[in-house]
mmCIF file of C-alpha atoms in Angstrom:
data_model
loop_
_atom_site.group_PDB
_atom_site.id
_atom_site.type_symbol
_atom_site.label_atom_id
_atom_site.label_comp_id
_atom_site.label_asym_id
_atom_site.label_seq_id
_atom_site.Cartn_x
_atom_site.Cartn_y
_atom_site.Cartn_z
ATOM 1 C CA MET A 593 36.787 -10.922 83.958
ATOM 2 C CA PRO A 594 34.651 -10.021 86.792
ATOM 3 C CA SER A 595 35.905 -9.940 90.680
ATOM 4 C CA LEU A 596 35.547 -12.656 92.957
ATOM 5 C CA GLU A 597 33.674 -9.810 95.249
ATOM 6 C CA SER A 598 31.087 -9.807 92.344
ATOM 7 C CA THR A 599 30.870 -13.779 92.039
ATOM 8 C CA PHE A 600 30.194 -13.687 96.088
ATOM 9 C CA LEU A 601 27.291 -11.138 95.473
ATOM 10 C CA ARG A 602 25.993 -12.857 92.459
ATOM 11 C CA ILE A 603 26.075 -16.586 94.452
ATOM 12 C CA ALA A 604 24.474 -15.112 97.500
ATOM 13 C CA GLU A 605 21.641 -13.440 95.565
ATOM 14 C CA ILE A 606 21.142 -17.003 93.957
ATOM 15 C CA LEU A 607 20.764 -18.378 97.653
ATOM 16 C CA SER A 608 18.953 -15.185 99.167
ATOM 17 C CA PHE A 609 14.701 -15.515 100.067
ATOM 18 C CA GLU A 610 14.854 -12.080 99.242
ATOM 19 C CA SER A 611 16.160 -11.250 95.924
ATOM 20 C CA ASN A 612 15.014 -9.392 93.366
ATOM 21 C CA ASP A 613 14.755 -12.215 90.868
ATOM 22 C CA SER A 614 14.078 -9.914 87.941
ATOM 23 C CA GLN A 615 17.397 -8.034 88.173
ATOM 24 C CA LEU A 616 19.335 -11.811 89.247
ATOM 25 C CA ARG A 617 17.849 -12.336 85.504
ATOM 26 C CA GLN A 618 19.313 -10.130 83.923
ATOM 27 C CA SER A 619 22.553 -10.844 86.035
ATOM 28 C CA LEU A 620 22.598 -14.362 85.502
ATOM 29 C CA SER A 621 21.792 -13.448 81.707
ATOM 30 C CA SER A 622 24.371 -11.003 81.166
ATOM 31 C CA PRO A 623 27.608 -12.034 78.993
ATOM 32 C CA GLU A 624 29.616 -11.064 81.549
ATOM 33 C CA MET A 625 28.398 -13.376 83.743
ATOM 34 C CA ASP A 626 31.384 -15.763 84.558
ATOM 35 C CA TRP A 627 30.105 -19.387 85.266
ATOM 36 C CA ASP A 628 33.589 -20.960 85.609
ATOM 37 C CA ASN A 629 34.310 -19.200 88.186
ATOM 38 C CA LEU A 630 30.836 -19.643 89.916
ATOM 39 C CA VAL A 631 31.038 -23.415 89.924
ATOM 40 C CA ARG A 632 35.122 -22.901 91.052
ATOM 41 C CA VAL A 633 33.563 -20.862 94.388
ATOM 42 C CA GLY A 634 30.170 -22.890 94.515
ATOM 43 C CA SER A 635 32.237 -25.914 94.749
ATOM 44 C CA SER A 636 34.669 -24.775 97.638
ATOM 45 C CA HIS A 637 31.395 -23.437 100.054
ATOM 46 C CA LEU A 638 30.077 -27.220 98.909
ATOM 47 C CA ILE A 639 27.002 -25.369 97.680
ATOM 48 C CA LEU A 640 26.864 -26.705 94.253
ATOM 49 C CA PRO A 641 23.013 -28.418 95.272
ATOM 50 C CA ALA A 642 21.976 -25.475 97.192
ATOM 51 C CA ILE A 643 23.043 -23.123 94.219
ATOM 52 C CA TYR A 644 20.455 -25.980 91.498
ATOM 53 C CA ASN A 645 17.681 -25.849 94.203
ATOM 54 C CA ARG A 646 17.515 -21.644 94.883
ATOM 55 C CA LEU A 647 17.814 -21.525 90.872
ATOM 56 C CA GLN A 648 14.891 -24.148 89.913
ATOM 57 C CA GLU A 649 13.117 -22.781 92.604
ATOM 58 C CA LYS A 650 13.240 -18.900 91.193
ATOM 59 C CA GLN A 651 12.760 -20.414 87.713
ATOM 60 C CA LEU A 652 16.080 -19.174 86.224
ATOM 61 C CA LEU A 653 18.188 -22.403 85.449
ATOM 62 C CA ASP A 654 16.964 -21.361 81.963
ATOM 63 C CA THR A 655 19.814 -18.559 82.141
ATOM 64 C CA LEU A 656 22.037 -21.015 82.584
ATOM 65 C CA PRO A 657 24.477 -22.814 79.626
ATOM 66 C CA ARG A 658 22.987 -26.099 78.789
ATOM 67 C CA GLU A 659 26.285 -27.788 79.711
ATOM 68 C CA LEU A 660 26.046 -26.692 83.258
ATOM 69 C CA ILE A 661 22.257 -27.091 83.589
ATOM 70 C CA GLU A 662 22.876 -30.666 82.971
ATOM 71 C CA TYR A 663 26.475 -30.633 85.750
ATOM 72 C CA LEU A 664 24.465 -29.673 87.925
ATOM 73 C CA GLU A 665 21.356 -31.997 87.511
ATOM 74 C CA LYS A 666 23.917 -34.838 87.760
ATOM 75 C CA ILE A 667 25.828 -33.449 91.449
ATOM 76 C CA ASN A 668 22.441 -33.039 92.793
ATOM 77 C CA SER A 669 21.104 -36.446 91.824
ATOM 78 C CA LEU A 670 24.100 -38.196 93.413
ATOM 79 C CA ASN A 671 23.938 -35.555 96.311
ATOM 80 C CA LEU A 672 19.949 -36.951 97.106
ATOM 81 C CA GLU A 673 21.002 -40.381 96.432
ATOM 82 C CA ARG A 674 23.886 -40.048 99.461
ATOM 83 C CA ASN A 675 21.836 -38.099 101.489
ATOM 84 C CA THR A 676 18.920 -40.685 101.284
ATOM 85 C CA GLN A 677 21.038 -43.561 102.454
ATOM 86 C CA ILE A 678 22.747 -41.461 104.940
ATOM 87 C CA PHE A 679 19.502 -40.650 106.331
ATOM 88 C CA LYS A 680 18.665 -44.123 106.670
ATOM 89 C CA GLU A 681 21.952 -44.371 108.906
ATOM 90 C CA VAL A 682 20.924 -41.179 110.652
ATOM 91 C CA GLN A 683 17.752 -43.054 111.552
ATOM 92 C CA PHE A 684 18.941 -46.318 112.692
ATOM 93 C CA ILE A 685 21.418 -45.224 114.953
ATOM 94 C CA CYS A 686 18.604 -42.701 116.345
ATOM 95 C CA GLN A 687 16.894 -45.459 117.010
ATOM 96 C CA LEU A 688 19.993 -47.838 118.535
ATOM 97 C CA LEU A 689 20.861 -45.057 121.128
ATOM 98 C CA THR A 690 16.883 -44.413 121.873
ATOM 99 C CA LYS A 691 16.734 -47.771 122.932
ATOM 100 C CA HIS A 692 19.091 -48.123 125.116
ATOM 101 C CA GLN A 693 18.563 -44.529 126.548
ATOM 102 C CA ILE A 694 21.265 -42.982 125.673
ATOM 103 C CA ASN A 695 21.039 -39.145 125.997
ATOM 104 C CA HIS A 696 21.884 -37.650 122.219
ATOM 105 C CA VAL A 697 21.274 -35.157 119.834
ATOM 106 C CA PHE A 698 22.295 -35.035 116.398
ATOM 107 C CA VAL A 699 24.184 -31.819 114.925
ATOM 108 C CA LYS A 700 25.629 -29.865 112.275
ATOM 109 C CA GLY A 701 24.705 -30.904 108.973
ATOM 110 C CA THR A 702 22.997 -34.050 109.705
ATOM 111 C CA ALA A 703 20.321 -31.999 112.428
ATOM 112 C CA LEU A 704 20.046 -30.125 109.746
ATOM 113 C CA LEU A 705 18.980 -32.290 107.297
ATOM 114 C CA ALA A 706 16.810 -34.092 109.241
ATOM 115 C CA SER A 707 15.163 -30.220 111.090
ATOM 116 C CA GLY A 708 12.570 -31.160 107.441
ATOM 117 C CA LEU A 709 13.941 -27.225 106.939
ATOM 118 C CA TYR A 710 15.059 -27.818 103.229
ATOM 119 C CA LYS A 711 13.076 -28.294 100.332
ATOM 120 C CA SER A 712 14.982 -31.266 99.056
ATOM 121 C CA LEU A 713 17.138 -33.772 100.769
ATOM 122 C CA SER A 714 19.791 -33.026 97.797
ATOM 123 C CA GLU A 715 20.139 -28.963 98.880
ATOM 124 C CA ARG A 716 22.228 -29.535 101.693
ATOM 125 C CA MET A 717 25.879 -31.330 101.750
ATOM 126 C CA ILE A 718 26.944 -34.108 104.321
ATOM 127 C CA GLY A 719 30.094 -35.183 105.529
ATOM 128 C CA ASP A 720 30.338 -37.279 108.808
ATOM 129 C CA ILE A 721 27.383 -37.649 111.226
ATOM 130 C CA ASP A 722 27.745 -35.903 114.215
ATOM 131 C CA ILE A 723 25.915 -36.639 117.575
ATOM 132 C CA LEU A 724 26.264 -34.911 121.003
ATOM 133 C CA VAL A 725 26.002 -38.039 123.493
ATOM 134 C CA GLN A 726 25.645 -37.222 127.503
ATOM 135 C CA GLU A 727 29.690 -37.242 128.786
ATOM 136 C CA ASN A 728 29.137 -40.624 131.365
ATOM 137 C CA GLN A 729 27.123 -42.417 128.077
ATOM 138 C CA ILE A 730 29.508 -42.014 125.604
ATOM 139 C CA GLU A 731 31.265 -44.921 126.294
ATOM 140 C CA GLN A 732 28.111 -47.246 126.028
ATOM 141 C CA ALA A 733 27.153 -45.122 122.928
ATOM 142 C CA PHE A 734 30.731 -46.261 121.724
ATOM 143 C CA LYS A 735 30.165 -49.753 122.431
ATOM 144 C CA LEU A 736 26.536 -49.633 120.418
ATOM 145 C CA LEU A 737 28.192 -48.652 117.433
ATOM 146 C CA GLN A 738 31.325 -50.672 117.134
ATOM 147 C CA GLU A 739 28.634 -54.199 117.575
ATOM 148 C CA GLU A 740 26.853 -52.187 115.114
ATOM 149 C CA GLY A 741 29.931 -52.532 112.397
ATOM 150 C CA TYR A 742 31.619 -49.173 113.205
ATOM 151 C CA ASN A 743 34.425 -50.843 114.184
ATOM 152 C CA LYS A 744 36.778 -49.350 112.345
ATOM 153 C CA TYR A 745 38.560 -46.419 114.127
ATOM 154 C CA TYR A 746 40.535 -42.984 112.423
ATOM 155 C CA THR A 747 43.206 -41.989 116.107
ATOM 156 C CA PHE A 748 45.581 -39.801 116.420
ATOM 157 C CA SER A 749 48.975 -41.757 116.971
ATOM 158 C CA TYR A 750 49.643 -40.174 120.559
ATOM 159 C CA GLN A 751 47.377 -39.559 123.265
ATOM 160 C CA VAL A 752 44.736 -36.469 122.701
ATOM 161 C CA LYS A 753 43.928 -33.807 125.421
ATOM 162 C CA ASN A 754 40.235 -32.145 125.137
ATOM 163 C CA HIS A 755 39.568 -33.361 122.347
ATOM 164 C CA ARG A 756 36.163 -33.034 121.492
ATOM 165 C CA HIS A 757 34.570 -36.025 120.209
ATOM 166 C CA PHE A 758 35.695 -40.013 120.662
ATOM 167 C CA PRO A 759 37.534 -41.499 117.809
ATOM 168 C CA ARG A 760 35.822 -40.777 114.009
ATOM 169 C CA GLN A 761 34.293 -44.491 113.649
ATOM 170 C CA VAL A 762 33.757 -45.727 110.165
ATOM 171 C CA SER A 763 31.569 -48.876 109.134
ATOM 172 C CA ASP A 764 32.138 -51.228 106.114
ATOM 173 C CA GLY A 765 28.774 -50.496 103.176
ATOM 174 C CA LYS A 766 28.156 -46.948 105.369
ATOM 175 C CA LEU A 767 28.484 -44.142 103.923
ATOM 176 C CA ALA A 768 29.303 -42.276 106.445
ATOM 177 C CA ALA A 769 31.741 -42.132 109.439
ATOM 178 C CA VAL A 770 30.798 -40.986 112.868
ATOM 179 C CA GLU A 771 31.802 -38.927 115.023
ATOM 180 C CA LEU A 772 30.328 -39.592 118.950
ATOM 181 C CA HIS A 773 30.903 -35.452 120.719
ATOM 182 C CA THR A 774 31.507 -35.030 124.413
ATOM 183 C CA GLU A 775 31.483 -31.169 123.534
ATOM 184 C CA LEU A 776 31.093 -29.482 120.593
ATOM 185 C CA LEU A 777 34.265 -26.334 120.373
ATOM 186 C CA GLN A 778 37.624 -26.111 121.021
ATOM 187 C CA PHE A 779 38.450 -25.914 125.005
ATOM 188 C CA GLN A 780 38.901 -22.726 125.542
ATOM 189 C CA HIS A 781 35.747 -21.636 124.385
ATOM 190 C CA ARG A 782 33.122 -24.030 125.511
ATOM 191 C CA LYS A 783 31.381 -22.032 127.979
ATOM 192 C CA LEU A 784 29.781 -20.357 125.092
ATOM 193 C CA ILE A 785 27.123 -23.344 124.371
ATOM 194 C CA ASN A 786 25.702 -25.123 127.287
ATOM 195 C CA LEU A 787 25.320 -28.942 126.046
ATOM 196 C CA ASP A 788 23.313 -29.453 129.327
ATOM 197 C CA GLU A 789 20.737 -27.224 127.840
ATOM 198 C CA MET A 790 21.144 -28.393 124.828
ATOM 199 C CA LEU A 791 20.257 -31.858 125.301
ATOM 200 C CA GLN A 792 17.398 -30.793 127.903
ATOM 201 C CA THR A 793 15.680 -28.720 125.226
ATOM 202 C CA LYS A 794 16.101 -31.038 122.333
ATOM 203 C CA GLN A 795 13.308 -31.779 119.579
ATOM 204 C CA LEU A 796 12.399 -34.400 117.976
ATOM 205 C CA VAL A 797 11.920 -34.242 114.128
ATOM 206 C CA ASN A 798 11.189 -36.692 111.403
ATOM 207 C CA GLY A 799 11.808 -39.360 114.700
ATOM 208 C CA ILE A 800 15.513 -37.846 114.994
ATOM 209 C CA SER A 801 16.166 -36.132 118.405
ATOM 210 C CA ILE A 802 18.195 -32.481 116.578
ATOM 211 C CA PRO A 803 18.638 -29.114 119.404
ATOM 212 C CA ASN A 804 16.139 -26.425 119.261
ATOM 213 C CA ASN A 805 16.350 -23.413 116.712
ATOM 214 C CA TYR A 806 18.413 -21.396 119.245
ATOM 215 C CA TYR A 807 21.024 -23.853 119.594
ATOM 216 C CA LEU A 808 20.858 -24.718 116.204
ATOM 217 C CA ASN A 809 22.172 -21.660 114.543
ATOM 218 C CA LEU A 810 24.258 -20.860 117.531
ATOM 219 C CA HIS A 811 26.513 -23.894 116.819
ATOM 220 C CA THR A 812 26.383 -23.117 113.317
ATOM 221 C CA ILE A 813 28.005 -20.095 113.918
ATOM 222 C CA LEU A 814 30.809 -21.017 116.541
ATOM 223 C CA SER A 815 31.944 -24.369 114.740
ATOM 224 C CA TRP A 816 32.707 -22.642 111.563
ATOM 225 C CA GLN A 817 33.843 -18.878 113.304
ATOM 226 C CA ILE A 818 36.080 -20.775 116.736
ATOM 227 C CA ASN A 819 36.244 -24.208 115.085
ATOM 228 C CA ASP A 820 37.045 -23.813 111.910
ATOM 229 C CA HIS A 821 39.321 -20.139 112.487
ATOM 230 C CA ALA A 822 36.937 -18.259 110.599
ATOM 231 C CA TYR A 823 36.917 -15.353 113.296
ATOM 232 C CA PHE A 824 40.654 -15.530 112.777
ATOM 233 C CA TYR A 825 41.026 -15.403 109.421
ATOM 234 C CA ASN A 826 37.960 -13.439 109.098
ATOM 235 C CA ARG A 827 36.295 -15.684 106.189
ATOM 236 C CA LEU A 828 32.644 -16.475 105.441
ATOM 237 C CA SER A 829 31.485 -20.502 104.570
ATOM 238 C CA LEU A 830 28.837 -19.398 102.044
ATOM 239 C CA LYS A 831 27.602 -23.121 103.157
ATOM 240 C CA ASN A 832 27.140 -21.732 106.530
ATOM 241 C CA SER A 833 25.518 -18.601 105.651
ATOM 242 C CA TYR A 834 22.513 -20.752 103.460
ATOM 243 C CA ASP A 835 21.896 -23.087 107.017
ATOM 244 C CA SER A 836 21.813 -19.693 109.012
ATOM 245 C CA LEU A 837 18.895 -18.368 105.939
ATOM 246 C CA VAL A 838 17.262 -21.311 105.848
ATOM 247 C CA LEU A 839 17.542 -21.470 110.038
ATOM 248 C CA GLY A 840 15.437 -17.993 109.692
ATOM 249 C CA LEU A 841 18.004 -16.409 111.393
ATOM 250 C CA ASN A 842 17.500 -12.751 110.311
ATOM 251 C CA LYS A 843 13.669 -13.592 110.434
ATOM 252 C CA ASP A 844 13.728 -14.273 114.614
ATOM 253 C CA GLU A 845 14.416 -10.853 116.223
ATOM 254 C CA LYS A 846 15.145 -11.843 119.700
ATOM 255 C CA LEU A 847 17.502 -14.473 118.833
ATOM 256 C CA LEU A 848 19.751 -12.388 116.349
ATOM 257 C CA ASN A 849 19.775 -9.675 119.475
ATOM 258 C CA SER A 850 20.938 -12.550 121.563
ATOM 259 C CA LEU A 851 23.535 -13.533 119.186
ATOM 260 C CA LEU A 852 24.626 -9.836 118.457
ATOM 261 C CA SER A 853 25.407 -9.550 122.103
ATOM 262 C CA ILE A 854 28.142 -12.571 121.602
ATOM 263 C CA ASN A 855 31.431 -10.884 119.768
ATOM 264 C CA ILE A 856 31.849 -13.893 117.632
ATOM 265 C CA CYS A 857 28.923 -14.641 116.230
ATOM 266 C CA ALA A 858 28.520 -10.431 115.773
ATOM 267 C CA ALA A 859 31.565 -10.726 113.609
ATOM 268 C CA TYR A 860 30.056 -13.617 111.440
ATOM 269 C CA ILE A 861 26.647 -11.950 110.975
ATOM 270 C CA SER A 862 28.597 -9.194 110.469
ATOM 271 C CA LEU A 863 30.270 -10.173 107.166
ATOM 272 C CA ASN A 864 26.831 -11.813 106.019
ATOM 273 C CA THR A 865 25.313 -7.985 105.872
ATOM 274 C CA ALA A 866 27.888 -7.667 103.612
ATOM 275 C CA LEU A 867 26.031 -10.155 101.178
ATOM 276 C CA PHE A 868 23.144 -11.085 101.832
ATOM 277 C CA LYS A 869 19.736 -8.316 101.643
ATOM 278 C CA GLU A 870 18.485 -10.681 104.598
ATOM 279 C CA TYR A 871 20.349 -8.292 107.200
ATOM 280 C CA ASP A 872 20.187 -4.711 105.395
ATOM 281 C CA GLN A 873 18.746 -3.397 108.468
ATOM 282 C CA ILE A 874 21.538 -4.149 111.060
ATOM 283 C CA LYS A 875 24.109 -1.695 110.915
ATOM 284 C CA PHE A 876 27.520 -2.423 112.730
ATOM 285 C CA VAL A 877 30.401 0.623 113.587
ATOM 286 C CA GLY A 878 33.932 0.490 115.022
ATOM 287 C CA SER A 879 36.021 -3.158 114.905
ATOM 288 C CA LEU A 880 32.882 -4.685 113.069
ATOM 289 C CA LYS A 881 32.556 -2.657 110.775
ATOM 290 C CA PHE A 882 36.322 -2.822 109.513
ATOM 291 C CA LYS A 883 35.948 -6.370 109.667
ATOM 292 C CA GLN A 884 33.264 -6.444 107.252
ATOM 293 C CA LYS A 885 35.129 -3.831 105.183
ATOM 294 C CA LYS A 886 38.004 -5.697 104.752
ATOM 295 C CA TYR A 887 36.289 -8.731 104.031
ATOM 296 C CA LEU A 888 35.055 -7.345 100.971
ATOM 297 C CA TYR A 889 38.982 -6.187 100.520
ATOM 298 C CA THR A 890 39.941 -9.266 100.502
ATOM 299 C CA LEU A 891 37.612 -10.671 97.932
ATOM 300 C CA SER A 892 38.739 -7.938 95.403
ATOM 301 C CA HIS A 893 42.297 -8.456 95.929
ATOM 302 C CA GLN A 894 42.891 -11.824 95.864
ATOM 303 C CA ARG A 895 46.862 -11.451 95.752
ATOM 304 C CA TYR A 896 46.212 -9.650 99.205
ATOM 305 C CA ALA A 897 44.180 -12.187 100.152
ATOM 306 C CA ARG A 898 45.867 -15.364 99.772
ATOM 307 C CA LEU A 899 49.145 -13.767 101.257
ATOM 308 C CA ASP A 900 47.291 -13.371 104.551
ATOM 309 C CA TYR A 901 45.630 -16.437 104.301
ATOM 310 C CA THR A 902 49.181 -17.887 104.193
ATOM 311 C CA ILE A 903 50.696 -15.891 106.874
ATOM 312 C CA LYS A 904 47.705 -16.568 109.167
ATOM 313 C CA TYR A 905 47.910 -19.983 108.708
ATOM 314 C CA ALA A 906 51.265 -20.523 109.495
ATOM 315 C CA TYR A 907 50.626 -18.783 112.661
ATOM 316 C CA VAL A 908 47.625 -20.839 113.713
ATOM 317 C CA ASN A 909 49.691 -23.777 112.826
ATOM 318 C CA THR A 910 52.188 -23.153 114.400
ATOM 319 C CA LYS A 911 50.677 -21.637 117.751
ATOM 320 C CA GLU A 912 48.800 -25.118 117.924
ATOM 321 C CA ARG A 913 51.475 -27.020 117.640
ATOM 322 C CA VAL A 914 54.024 -25.259 120.024
ATOM 323 C CA VAL A 915 51.046 -25.181 122.829
ATOM 324 C CA THR A 916 50.381 -29.110 122.593
ATOM 325 C CA PHE A 917 54.407 -29.446 122.532
ATOM 326 C CA ALA A 918 54.881 -27.787 125.769
ATOM 327 C CA THR A 919 51.039 -28.736 127.221
ATOM 328 C CA ASN A 920 51.044 -32.638 125.925
ATOM 329 C CA LYS A 921 53.727 -35.315 127.166
ATOM 330 C CA SER A 922 52.362 -37.920 125.085
ATOM 331 C CA TYR A 923 52.548 -35.471 121.522
ATOM 332 C CA ARG A 924 56.044 -34.424 123.149
ATOM 333 C CA SER A 925 57.212 -37.633 123.166
ATOM 334 C CA HIS A 926 55.794 -38.747 119.696
ATOM 335 C CA ILE A 927 57.428 -35.702 118.250
ATOM 336 C CA LEU A 928 60.778 -36.226 119.840
ATOM 337 C CA LYS A 929 60.275 -39.741 119.012
ATOM 338 C CA ASN A 930 59.356 -40.279 115.479
ATOM 339 C CA LYS A 931 60.464 -36.453 114.001
ATOM 340 C CA PHE A 932 63.605 -35.497 115.688
ATOM 341 C CA PHE A 933 65.632 -38.598 116.729
ATOM 342 C CA LYS A 934 64.567 -40.473 113.724
ATOM 343 C CA ARG A 935 65.833 -37.933 111.574
ATOM 344 C CA LYS A 936 68.719 -37.791 113.469
ATOM 345 C CA LYS A 937 69.646 -41.179 113.214
ATOM 346 C CA THR A 938 69.236 -41.592 109.111
#
């Protein structure tokens, strides 16, 4: 059975803009091709629509089993329908905030969708609508969305300190929830993104305010590396990797050198170098080379990968709870009241 590493490499070839399509056709046509594994990885990384679109563009769909083609066509069609509706919601929100002179910029998936860089609206899977809002206007923006029907919230059971966004707002009849941000990264890393400059240098594309290319690339990387702890876990998201390719990270030497000077970004690029031909010109040494080799080792040795992830996840989860318990009085009261004393009574 092909290893997980071979599946990742095959998906990287599919997503790549510089792969040898003749060689890829041979690989996909091989009896050893593990389609189940490809679908499992593609699904977990939220890139099945991207895989379908790239295979279609490379004229390689005929190498797939008929049932798989039909399955991917269905997923792609559903995602196109969903994204078309979300894009209309984004346009409405942008017009609402602009009308009331709210300084804002859409970020993450919705910004990438609005950028027009994807050849199809179906290519990128979207979750929430994330918007960075100027801090002194965040409450006004929140109330405006309330008045427009985004009046259901998802909040914590305790007061949260230094959180990145206001409570998640949901509207009946709308596909995507909205998160209004005053910050984009975890507290201790916030200096890595200049939010004032991000708002000042925003661009208007398809009627939507989005960050310029530098900040689109920077936030794509840092959000994954820091907020999702991927730098610590030493993991890649193929969805983010494909975002970086679509944004042309590998083609902009000045941008690439700028990001390579930031260790957290350099680590992300080093892992991508292990999979994608686009980064072949970059060579790493020392700790970054070690992280790259370790990443490939985890792909080839799944038992070790699961153990490594389990230990690291337990560490991160425990550390976050302990730090929050020690520094947040509201959380501490919540735990003592609802966990400790409640359990003691029973």
